[in-house]
Amino acid sequence: MSAPRRRSGHGTPLVLLHGVGLDHTLWDDLAPLLQAEFDVLRYDLLGHGAAPGIAGPADIQDFVAQLDAELDQAGWASACVLGYSMGGLIAGAYAAARPHRVTRLVLLSTVFQRTPDESQAVMARLAAAATQDTQAAAAVSLQRWFTPAYQAARPDRVAAIGQRLIRNDRADFLAAYRLFAHGDPILAHAAPDIACPVLVMTGEEDVGSTPRMTRSLARALPDARARVVDGQRHMLPVEAPAVVASALHAFLLQNNAESPA
């Protein structure tokens, strides 16, 4: 079974990897802003949307293999890769394992070196996800992910993402969430081997993928710079697509990397 995917635009190959509990429609706000300069590929990660399910515990290498297959199917020897949230863990692991296939890397709203309190918080969310009513769990996530102003201005878009969360297969979602919750070692191990230029970016008010994490991750990478977007929470691709698109154009299309952050 092939994972649903969308490919649009013309130009530099760019792959977009969504976060846990979501699917390729996360990028519906951002992709149209990229299509003039990028050949944009977005697909459902294993266990998400209508992609194949996750058999047993989720393994980062299964997601690495899935990205290999997607690049092969697209006919791309290499591409720029953007990973969001859990997608950032996959993108980072992929860039370390397949340096010849990633020309530039963007880690958007990506976790790194959680503090003990932050680890305890994500484990509590994992435990709640396993026992809580799915509608209640989705409502809590949406409150954490979106600013109050966006929730008031675009209740339709917020509700659509809430429905995506509710429709998840519970076993697949929990398998992916466990990987995400226990995923701190993934980028810690991968970081020294990520040789390509990297942009690390998050929202100023993101409590899960904090500015501290973003700056620490940029420092841990050989060639990276950090960007923190004022007044934003976790849903940068949905709530601030123009800001993200501008940053991607500036970073991915430049000829020479800037100095590391």
mmCIF file of N, CA and C in Angstrom, residues 94-221:
data_model
loop_
_atom_site.group_PDB
_atom_site.id
_atom_site.type_symbol
_atom_site.label_atom_id
_atom_site.label_comp_id
_atom_site.label_asym_id
_atom_site.label_seq_id
_atom_site.Cartn_x
_atom_site.Cartn_y
_atom_site.Cartn_z
ATOM 1 N N TYR A 94 17.588 11.124 9.165
ATOM 2 C CA TYR A 94 17.819 10.845 7.746
ATOM 3 C C TYR A 94 19.048 11.595 7.226
ATOM 4 N N ALA A 95 19.181 12.857 7.593
ATOM 5 C CA ALA A 95 20.320 13.652 7.125
ATOM 6 C C ALA A 95 21.644 13.083 7.617
ATOM 7 N N ALA A 96 21.632 12.516 8.828
ATOM 8 C CA ALA A 96 22.851 11.898 9.354
ATOM 9 C C ALA A 96 23.155 10.582 8.653
ATOM 10 N N ALA A 97 22.121 9.801 8.380
ATOM 11 C CA ALA A 97 22.305 8.480 7.777
ATOM 12 C C ALA A 97 22.508 8.542 6.267
ATOM 13 N N ARG A 98 21.941 9.558 5.607
ATOM 14 C CA ARG A 98 21.992 9.675 4.149
ATOM 15 C C ARG A 98 22.490 11.068 3.755
ATOM 16 N N PRO A 99 23.700 11.434 4.132
ATOM 17 C CA PRO A 99 24.170 12.804 3.868
ATOM 18 C C PRO A 99 24.166 13.177 2.388
ATOM 19 N N HIS A 100 24.316 12.190 1.511
ATOM 20 C CA HIS A 100 24.339 12.464 0.070
ATOM 21 C C HIS A 100 22.961 12.777 -0.490
ATOM 22 N N ARG A 101 21.908 12.541 0.278
ATOM 23 C CA ARG A 101 20.553 12.733 -0.227
ATOM 24 C C ARG A 101 19.888 14.007 0.307
ATOM 25 N N VAL A 102 20.534 14.705 1.253
ATOM 26 C CA VAL A 102 19.942 15.907 1.845
ATOM 27 C C VAL A 102 20.858 17.092 1.558
ATOM 28 N N THR A 103 20.377 18.018 0.736
ATOM 29 C CA THR A 103 21.199 19.177 0.384
ATOM 30 C C THR A 103 21.133 20.268 1.447
ATOM 31 N N ARG A 104 19.944 20.526 1.952
ATOM 32 C CA ARG A 104 19.738 21.459 3.062
ATOM 33 C C ARG A 104 18.610 20.912 3.928
ATOM 34 N N LEU A 105 18.676 21.222 5.206
ATOM 35 C CA LEU A 105 17.759 20.647 6.187
ATOM 36 C C LEU A 105 17.111 21.753 7.000
ATOM 37 N N VAL A 106 15.802 21.623 7.230
ATOM 38 C CA VAL A 106 15.078 22.543 8.111
ATOM 39 C C VAL A 106 14.422 21.716 9.210
ATOM 40 N N LEU A 107 14.705 22.065 10.445
ATOM 41 C CA LEU A 107 14.108 21.414 11.611
ATOM 42 C C LEU A 107 13.178 22.423 12.259
ATOM 43 N N LEU A 108 11.886 22.210 12.056
ATOM 44 C CA LEU A 108 10.860 23.172 12.451
ATOM 45 C C LEU A 108 10.108 22.642 13.665
ATOM 46 N N SER A 109 10.094 23.451 14.742
ATOM 47 C CA SER A 109 9.362 23.069 15.962
ATOM 48 C C SER A 109 9.783 21.674 16.421
ATOM 49 N N THR A 110 11.081 21.473 16.529
ATOM 50 C CA THR A 110 11.664 20.159 16.800
ATOM 51 C C THR A 110 12.231 20.105 18.211
ATOM 52 N N VAL A 111 12.003 18.990 18.907
ATOM 53 C CA VAL A 111 12.467 18.859 20.290
ATOM 54 C C VAL A 111 13.941 18.476 20.318
ATOM 55 N N PHE A 112 14.612 18.905 21.391
ATOM 56 C CA PHE A 112 16.027 18.578 21.564
ATOM 57 C C PHE A 112 16.396 18.762 23.036
ATOM 58 N N GLN A 113 16.965 17.717 23.612
ATOM 59 C CA GLN A 113 17.469 17.771 24.990
ATOM 60 C C GLN A 113 16.428 18.334 25.960
ATOM 61 N N ARG A 114 15.315 17.617 26.080
ATOM 62 C CA ARG A 114 14.302 18.030 27.050
ATOM 63 C C ARG A 114 14.897 18.062 28.457
ATOM 64 N N THR A 115 14.462 19.030 29.255
ATOM 65 C CA THR A 115 14.822 19.053 30.668
ATOM 66 C C THR A 115 14.024 17.956 31.386
ATOM 67 N N PRO A 116 14.385 17.614 32.636
ATOM 68 C CA PRO A 116 13.583 16.637 33.369
ATOM 69 C C PRO A 116 12.109 17.023 33.454
ATOM 70 N N ASP A 117 11.824 18.297 33.679
ATOM 71 C CA ASP A 117 10.428 18.733 33.746
ATOM 72 C C ASP A 117 9.736 18.583 32.395
ATOM 73 N N GLU A 118 10.437 18.899 31.321
ATOM 74 C CA GLU A 118 9.860 18.764 29.978
ATOM 75 C C GLU A 118 9.633 17.294 29.627
ATOM 76 N N SER A 119 10.561 16.442 30.026
ATOM 77 C CA SER A 119 10.384 15.006 29.803
ATOM 78 C C SER A 119 9.186 14.477 30.585
ATOM 79 N N GLN A 120 9.045 14.926 31.823
ATOM 80 C CA GLN A 120 7.912 14.500 32.643
ATOM 81 C C GLN A 120 6.596 14.959 32.008
ATOM 82 N N ALA A 121 6.584 16.155 31.447
ATOM 83 C CA ALA A 121 5.362 16.688 30.830
ATOM 84 C C ALA A 121 4.966 15.876 29.603
ATOM 85 N N VAL A 122 5.936 15.512 28.761
ATOM 86 C CA VAL A 122 5.580 14.753 27.551
ATOM 87 C C VAL A 122 5.177 13.326 27.917
ATOM 88 N N MET A 123 5.778 12.765 28.966
ATOM 89 C CA MET A 123 5.356 11.428 29.402
ATOM 90 C C MET A 123 3.937 11.463 29.967
ATOM 91 N N ALA A 124 3.595 12.553 30.647
ATOM 92 C CA ALA A 124 2.227 12.702 31.152
ATOM 93 C C ALA A 124 1.236 12.803 29.991
ATOM 94 N N ARG A 125 1.633 13.514 28.927
ATOM 95 C CA ARG A 125 0.752 13.614 27.754
ATOM 96 C C ARG A 125 0.606 12.251 27.075
ATOM 97 N N LEU A 126 1.684 11.473 27.035
ATOM 98 C CA LEU A 126 1.617 10.128 26.461
ATOM 99 C C LEU A 126 0.661 9.255 27.271
ATOM 100 N N ALA A 127 0.773 9.309 28.596
ATOM 101 C CA ALA A 127 -0.105 8.526 29.449
ATOM 102 C C ALA A 127 -1.557 8.948 29.264
ATOM 103 N N ALA A 128 -1.802 10.250 29.136
ATOM 104 C CA ALA A 128 -3.159 10.742 28.933
ATOM 105 C C ALA A 128 -3.708 10.294 27.581
ATOM 106 N N ALA A 129 -2.837 10.294 26.562
ATOM 107 C CA ALA A 129 -3.273 9.877 25.234
ATOM 108 C C ALA A 129 -3.716 8.417 25.218
ATOM 109 N N ALA A 130 -3.123 7.618 26.094
ATOM 110 C CA ALA A 130 -3.459 6.194 26.139
ATOM 111 C C ALA A 130 -4.771 5.932 26.877
ATOM 112 N N THR A 131 -5.222 6.874 27.695
ATOM 113 C CA THR A 131 -6.389 6.629 28.539
ATOM 114 C C THR A 131 -7.525 7.619 28.330
ATOM 115 N N GLN A 132 -7.213 8.790 27.828
ATOM 116 C CA GLN A 132 -8.182 9.880 27.752
ATOM 117 C C GLN A 132 -9.092 9.724 26.533
ATOM 118 N N ASP A 133 -10.267 10.262 26.632
ATOM 119 C CA ASP A 133 -11.154 10.370 25.471
ATOM 120 C C ASP A 133 -10.445 11.123 24.356
ATOM 121 N N THR A 134 -10.551 10.638 23.122
ATOM 122 C CA THR A 134 -9.787 11.233 22.022
ATOM 123 C C THR A 134 -10.191 12.684 21.755
ATOM 124 N N GLN A 135 -11.458 12.999 21.920
ATOM 125 C CA GLN A 135 -11.888 14.378 21.696
ATOM 126 C C GLN A 135 -11.303 15.313 22.745
ATOM 127 N N ALA A 136 -11.274 14.855 23.997
ATOM 128 C CA ALA A 136 -10.696 15.671 25.066
ATOM 129 C C ALA A 136 -9.200 15.856 24.851
ATOM 130 N N ALA A 137 -8.518 14.780 24.451
ATOM 131 C CA ALA A 137 -7.072 14.863 24.212
ATOM 132 C C ALA A 137 -6.771 15.812 23.060
ATOM 133 N N ALA A 138 -7.582 15.744 22.002
ATOM 134 C CA ALA A 138 -7.374 16.634 20.858
ATOM 135 C C ALA A 138 -7.573 18.087 21.259
ATOM 136 N N ALA A 139 -8.586 18.352 22.081
ATOM 137 C CA ALA A 139 -8.859 19.727 22.517
ATOM 138 C C ALA A 139 -7.681 20.293 23.298
ATOM 139 N N VAL A 140 -7.073 19.473 24.149
ATOM 140 C CA VAL A 140 -5.913 19.916 24.926
ATOM 141 C C VAL A 140 -4.743 20.236 24.000
ATOM 142 N N SER A 141 -4.521 19.384 23.010
ATOM 143 C CA SER A 141 -3.425 19.620 22.061
ATOM 144 C C SER A 141 -3.627 20.919 21.291
ATOM 145 N N LEU A 142 -4.843 21.149 20.822
ATOM 146 C CA LEU A 142 -5.108 22.353 20.037
ATOM 147 C C LEU A 142 -4.887 23.612 20.858
ATOM 148 N N GLN A 143 -5.270 23.577 22.126
ATOM 149 C CA GLN A 143 -5.043 24.729 22.996
ATOM 150 C C GLN A 143 -3.555 25.012 23.161
ATOM 151 N N ARG A 144 -2.761 23.965 23.203
ATOM 152 C CA ARG A 144 -1.316 24.123 23.387
ATOM 153 C C ARG A 144 -0.628 24.558 22.085
ATOM 154 N N TRP A 145 -1.161 24.101 20.952
ATOM 155 C CA TRP A 145 -0.505 24.325 19.667
ATOM 156 C C TRP A 145 -0.777 25.687 19.043
ATOM 157 N N PHE A 146 -1.998 26.220 19.231
ATOM 158 C CA PHE A 146 -2.403 27.447 18.545
ATOM 159 C C PHE A 146 -2.502 28.614 19.520
ATOM 160 N N THR A 147 -2.203 29.817 19.032
ATOM 161 C CA THR A 147 -2.420 31.005 19.851
ATOM 162 C C THR A 147 -3.916 31.271 19.980
ATOM 163 N N PRO A 148 -4.343 31.913 21.064
ATOM 164 C CA PRO A 148 -5.767 32.253 21.199
ATOM 165 C C PRO A 148 -6.284 33.096 20.041
ATOM 166 N N ALA A 149 -5.444 33.989 19.526
ATOM 167 C CA ALA A 149 -5.882 34.854 18.432
ATOM 168 C C ALA A 149 -6.216 34.035 17.187
ATOM 169 N N TYR A 150 -5.392 33.036 16.866
ATOM 170 C CA TYR A 150 -5.664 32.218 15.683
ATOM 171 C C TYR A 150 -6.886 31.335 15.912
ATOM 172 N N GLN A 151 -7.023 30.811 17.119
ATOM 173 C CA GLN A 151 -8.202 29.981 17.414
ATOM 174 C C GLN A 151 -9.488 30.773 17.206
ATOM 175 N N ALA A 152 -9.454 32.058 17.558
ATOM 176 C CA ALA A 152 -10.635 32.897 17.383
ATOM 177 C C ALA A 152 -10.860 33.269 15.918
ATOM 178 N N ALA A 153 -9.757 33.498 15.193
ATOM 179 C CA ALA A 153 -9.866 33.963 13.814
ATOM 180 C C ALA A 153 -10.163 32.834 12.830
ATOM 181 N N ARG A 154 -9.646 31.619 13.086
ATOM 182 C CA ARG A 154 -9.775 30.505 12.139
ATOM 183 C C ARG A 154 -10.255 29.229 12.834
ATOM 184 N N PRO A 155 -11.424 29.264 13.444
ATOM 185 C CA PRO A 155 -11.918 28.065 14.125
ATOM 186 C C PRO A 155 -12.107 26.889 13.171
ATOM 187 N N ASP A 156 -12.361 27.173 11.896
ATOM 188 C CA ASP A 156 -12.538 26.101 10.911
ATOM 189 C C ASP A 156 -11.257 25.308 10.710
ATOM 190 N N ARG A 157 -10.140 26.010 10.577
ATOM 191 C CA ARG A 157 -8.853 25.326 10.356
ATOM 192 C C ARG A 157 -8.431 24.576 11.608
ATOM 193 N N VAL A 158 -8.626 25.176 12.763
ATOM 194 C CA VAL A 158 -8.299 24.501 14.021
ATOM 195 C C VAL A 158 -9.143 23.237 14.174
ATOM 196 N N ALA A 159 -10.425 23.338 13.856
ATOM 197 C CA ALA A 159 -11.320 22.185 13.970
ATOM 198 C C ALA A 159 -10.918 21.072 13.014
ATOM 199 N N ALA A 160 -10.476 21.428 11.813
ATOM 200 C CA ALA A 160 -10.060 20.418 10.834
ATOM 201 C C ALA A 160 -8.859 19.630 11.347
ATOM 202 N N ILE A 161 -7.925 20.325 11.973
ATOM 203 C CA ILE A 161 -6.773 19.620 12.534
ATOM 204 C C ILE A 161 -7.197 18.783 13.737
ATOM 205 N N GLY A 162 -8.147 19.281 14.517
ATOM 206 C CA GLY A 162 -8.687 18.485 15.609
ATOM 207 C C GLY A 162 -9.332 17.199 15.113
ATOM 208 N N GLN A 163 -10.051 17.276 13.998
ATOM 209 C CA GLN A 163 -10.671 16.073 13.431
ATOM 210 C C GLN A 163 -9.624 15.078 12.950
ATOM 211 N N ARG A 164 -8.517 15.592 12.416
ATOM 212 C CA ARG A 164 -7.427 14.702 12.002
ATOM 213 C C ARG A 164 -6.905 13.923 13.221
ATOM 214 N N LEU A 165 -6.752 14.601 14.337
ATOM 215 C CA LEU A 165 -6.286 13.937 15.563
ATOM 216 C C LEU A 165 -7.283 12.879 16.025
ATOM 217 N N ILE A 166 -8.553 13.209 15.972
ATOM 218 C CA ILE A 166 -9.591 12.295 16.446
ATOM 219 C C ILE A 166 -9.673 11.044 15.574
ATOM 220 N N ARG A 167 -9.430 11.185 14.278
ATOM 221 C CA ARG A 167 -9.573 10.063 13.351
ATOM 222 C C ARG A 167 -8.396 9.090 13.379
ATOM 223 N N ASN A 168 -7.334 9.412 14.075
ATOM 224 C CA ASN A 168 -6.171 8.527 14.101
ATOM 225 C C ASN A 168 -6.523 7.142 14.621
ATOM 226 N N ASP A 169 -5.910 6.120 14.018
ATOM 227 C CA ASP A 169 -5.938 4.800 14.627
ATOM 228 C C ASP A 169 -5.181 4.888 15.953
ATOM 229 N N ARG A 170 -5.832 4.478 17.031
ATOM 230 C CA ARG A 170 -5.244 4.713 18.351
ATOM 231 C C ARG A 170 -3.923 3.985 18.542
ATOM 232 N N ALA A 171 -3.839 2.728 18.100
ATOM 233 C CA ALA A 171 -2.605 1.963 18.275
ATOM 234 C C ALA A 171 -1.461 2.593 17.489
ATOM 235 N N ASP A 172 -1.728 3.012 16.249
ATOM 236 C CA ASP A 172 -0.689 3.654 15.445
ATOM 237 C C ASP A 172 -0.258 4.981 16.071
ATOM 238 N N PHE A 173 -1.248 5.754 16.520
ATOM 239 C CA PHE A 173 -0.927 7.043 17.126
ATOM 240 C C PHE A 173 -0.062 6.866 18.363
ATOM 241 N N LEU A 174 -0.425 5.923 19.216
ATOM 242 C CA LEU A 174 0.344 5.723 20.445
ATOM 243 C C LEU A 174 1.752 5.213 20.139
ATOM 244 N N ALA A 175 1.885 4.358 19.121
ATOM 245 C CA ALA A 175 3.219 3.888 18.746
ATOM 246 C C ALA A 175 4.092 5.054 18.293
ATOM 247 N N ALA A 176 3.525 5.935 17.461
ATOM 248 C CA ALA A 176 4.285 7.096 16.996
ATOM 249 C C ALA A 176 4.578 8.054 18.140
ATOM 250 N N TYR A 177 3.593 8.246 19.022
ATOM 251 C CA TYR A 177 3.793 9.181 20.124
ATOM 252 C C TYR A 177 4.851 8.676 21.098
ATOM 253 N N ARG A 178 4.914 7.355 21.294
ATOM 254 C CA ARG A 178 5.972 6.814 22.156
ATOM 255 C C ARG A 178 7.352 7.108 21.576
ATOM 256 N N LEU A 179 7.484 6.948 20.258
ATOM 257 C CA LEU A 179 8.762 7.271 19.613
ATOM 258 C C LEU A 179 9.105 8.739 19.823
ATOM 259 N N PHE A 180 8.120 9.608 19.647
ATOM 260 C CA PHE A 180 8.327 11.031 19.839
ATOM 261 C C PHE A 180 8.686 11.353 21.288
ATOM 262 N N ALA A 181 7.939 10.787 22.227
ATOM 263 C CA ALA A 181 8.150 11.089 23.644
ATOM 264 C C ALA A 181 9.506 10.598 24.142
ATOM 265 N N HIS A 182 9.963 9.485 23.590
ATOM 266 C CA HIS A 182 11.249 8.911 23.998
ATOM 267 C C HIS A 182 12.360 9.250 23.001
ATOM 268 N N GLY A 183 12.120 10.251 22.155
ATOM 269 C CA GLY A 183 13.000 10.481 21.017
ATOM 270 C C GLY A 183 14.207 11.362 21.248
ATOM 271 N N ASP A 184 14.461 11.801 22.473
ATOM 272 C CA ASP A 184 15.603 12.689 22.705
ATOM 273 C C ASP A 184 16.930 12.150 22.172
ATOM 274 N N PRO A 185 17.218 10.855 22.317
ATOM 275 C CA PRO A 185 18.522 10.385 21.820
ATOM 276 C C PRO A 185 18.682 10.461 20.305
ATOM 277 N N ILE A 186 17.587 10.567 19.561
ATOM 278 C CA ILE A 186 17.680 10.506 18.104
ATOM 279 C C ILE A 186 18.536 11.636 17.559
ATOM 280 N N LEU A 187 18.195 12.879 17.883
ATOM 281 C CA LEU A 187 18.976 13.999 17.380
ATOM 282 C C LEU A 187 20.291 14.157 18.124
ATOM 283 N N ALA A 188 20.333 13.757 19.387
ATOM 284 C CA ALA A 188 21.600 13.813 20.116
ATOM 285 C C ALA A 188 22.661 12.970 19.414
ATOM 286 N N HIS A 189 22.253 11.780 18.922
ATOM 287 C CA HIS A 189 23.184 10.905 18.212
ATOM 288 C C HIS A 189 23.443 11.395 16.794
ATOM 289 N N ALA A 190 22.412 11.948 16.151
ATOM 290 C CA ALA A 190 22.529 12.328 14.746
ATOM 291 C C ALA A 190 23.290 13.635 14.543
ATOM 292 N N ALA A 191 23.177 14.569 15.480
ATOM 293 C CA ALA A 191 23.651 15.938 15.270
ATOM 294 C C ALA A 191 25.081 16.040 14.743
ATOM 295 N N PRO A 192 26.059 15.332 15.324
ATOM 296 C CA PRO A 192 27.432 15.512 14.825
ATOM 297 C C PRO A 192 27.627 15.076 13.377
ATOM 298 N N ASP A 193 26.731 14.230 12.862
ATOM 299 C CA ASP A 193 26.882 13.688 11.513
ATOM 300 C C ASP A 193 26.023 14.402 10.478
ATOM 301 N N ILE A 194 25.362 15.484 10.873
ATOM 302 C CA ILE A 194 24.548 16.254 9.928
ATOM 303 C C ILE A 194 25.435 17.346 9.344
ATOM 304 N N ALA A 195 25.947 17.091 8.156
ATOM 305 C CA ALA A 195 26.964 17.968 7.576
ATOM 306 C C ALA A 195 26.386 19.114 6.767
ATOM 307 N N CYS A 196 25.152 18.976 6.282
ATOM 308 C CA CYS A 196 24.586 19.998 5.406
ATOM 309 C C CYS A 196 24.172 21.231 6.213
ATOM 310 N N PRO A 197 23.971 22.373 5.547
ATOM 311 C CA PRO A 197 23.456 23.549 6.265
ATOM 312 C C PRO A 197 22.059 23.274 6.815
ATOM 313 N N VAL A 198 21.799 23.801 8.010
ATOM 314 C CA VAL A 198 20.529 23.537 8.705
ATOM 315 C C VAL A 198 19.941 24.842 9.226
ATOM 316 N N LEU A 199 18.636 24.995 9.053
ATOM 317 C CA LEU A 199 17.870 26.047 9.709
ATOM 318 C C LEU A 199 17.020 25.397 10.779
ATOM 319 N N VAL A 200 17.140 25.874 12.019
ATOM 320 C CA VAL A 200 16.348 25.372 13.136
ATOM 321 C C VAL A 200 15.421 26.509 13.570
ATOM 322 N N MET A 201 14.128 26.224 13.633
ATOM 323 C CA MET A 201 13.154 27.307 13.782
ATOM 324 C C MET A 201 12.003 26.875 14.674
ATOM 325 N N THR A 202 11.533 27.780 15.529
ATOM 326 C CA THR A 202 10.376 27.486 16.380
ATOM 327 C C THR A 202 9.656 28.774 16.736
ATOM 328 N N GLY A 203 8.536 28.627 17.427
ATOM 329 C CA GLY A 203 7.783 29.773 17.900
ATOM 330 C C GLY A 203 8.233 30.201 19.286
ATOM 331 N N GLU A 204 8.168 31.484 19.533
ATOM 332 C CA GLU A 204 8.596 32.051 20.816
ATOM 333 C C GLU A 204 7.819 31.456 21.988
ATOM 334 N N GLU A 205 6.542 31.110 21.769
ATOM 335 C CA GLU A 205 5.679 30.628 22.847
ATOM 336 C C GLU A 205 5.416 29.131 22.765
ATOM 337 N N ASP A 206 6.238 28.396 22.015
ATOM 338 C CA ASP A 206 6.081 26.942 21.898
ATOM 339 C C ASP A 206 6.621 26.290 23.164
ATOM 340 N N VAL A 207 5.731 25.650 23.936
ATOM 341 C CA VAL A 207 6.144 25.055 25.206
ATOM 342 C C VAL A 207 6.679 23.641 25.039
ATOM 343 N N GLY A 208 6.473 23.043 23.854
ATOM 344 C CA GLY A 208 6.963 21.696 23.614
ATOM 345 C C GLY A 208 8.283 21.668 22.886
ATOM 346 N N SER A 209 8.437 22.565 21.914
ATOM 347 C CA SER A 209 9.679 22.707 21.146
ATOM 348 C C SER A 209 10.164 24.131 21.375
ATOM 349 N N THR A 210 10.806 24.339 22.485
ATOM 350 C CA THR A 210 11.038 25.674 23.018
ATOM 351 C C THR A 210 12.172 26.402 22.298
ATOM 352 N N PRO A 211 12.228 27.738 22.434
ATOM 353 C CA PRO A 211 13.369 28.473 21.900
ATOM 354 C C PRO A 211 14.712 27.985 22.456
ATOM 355 N N ARG A 212 14.729 27.584 23.718
ATOM 356 C CA ARG A 212 15.974 27.043 24.271
ATOM 357 C C ARG A 212 16.410 25.809 23.506
ATOM 358 N N MET A 213 15.474 24.910 23.211
ATOM 359 C CA MET A 213 15.799 23.717 22.435
ATOM 360 C C MET A 213 16.344 24.089 21.053
ATOM 361 N N THR A 214 15.680 25.043 20.406
ATOM 362 C CA THR A 214 16.078 25.442 19.055
ATOM 363 C C THR A 214 17.499 25.991 19.044
ATOM 364 N N ARG A 215 17.798 26.847 19.986
ATOM 365 C CA ARG A 215 19.147 27.429 20.024
ATOM 366 C C ARG A 215 20.189 26.377 20.391
ATOM 367 N N SER A 216 19.857 25.479 21.312
ATOM 368 C CA SER A 216 20.790 24.409 21.692
ATOM 369 C C SER A 216 21.045 23.464 20.521
ATOM 370 N N LEU A 217 19.991 23.142 19.779
ATOM 371 C CA LEU A 217 20.143 22.252 18.639
ATOM 372 C C LEU A 217 21.016 22.896 17.569
ATOM 373 N N ALA A 218 20.794 24.173 17.304
ATOM 374 C CA ALA A 218 21.622 24.865 16.313
ATOM 375 C C ALA A 218 23.098 24.845 16.718
ATOM 376 N N ARG A 219 23.370 25.023 18.011
ATOM 377 C CA ARG A 219 24.763 24.996 18.483
ATOM 378 C C ARG A 219 25.376 23.604 18.370
ATOM 379 N N ALA A 220 24.541 22.570 18.460
ATOM 380 C CA ALA A 220 25.052 21.198 18.426
ATOM 381 C C ALA A 220 25.350 20.712 17.012
ATOM 382 N N LEU A 221 24.865 21.435 16.012
ATOM 383 C CA LEU A 221 25.044 21.025 14.622
ATOM 384 C C LEU A 221 26.267 21.701 14.010
#
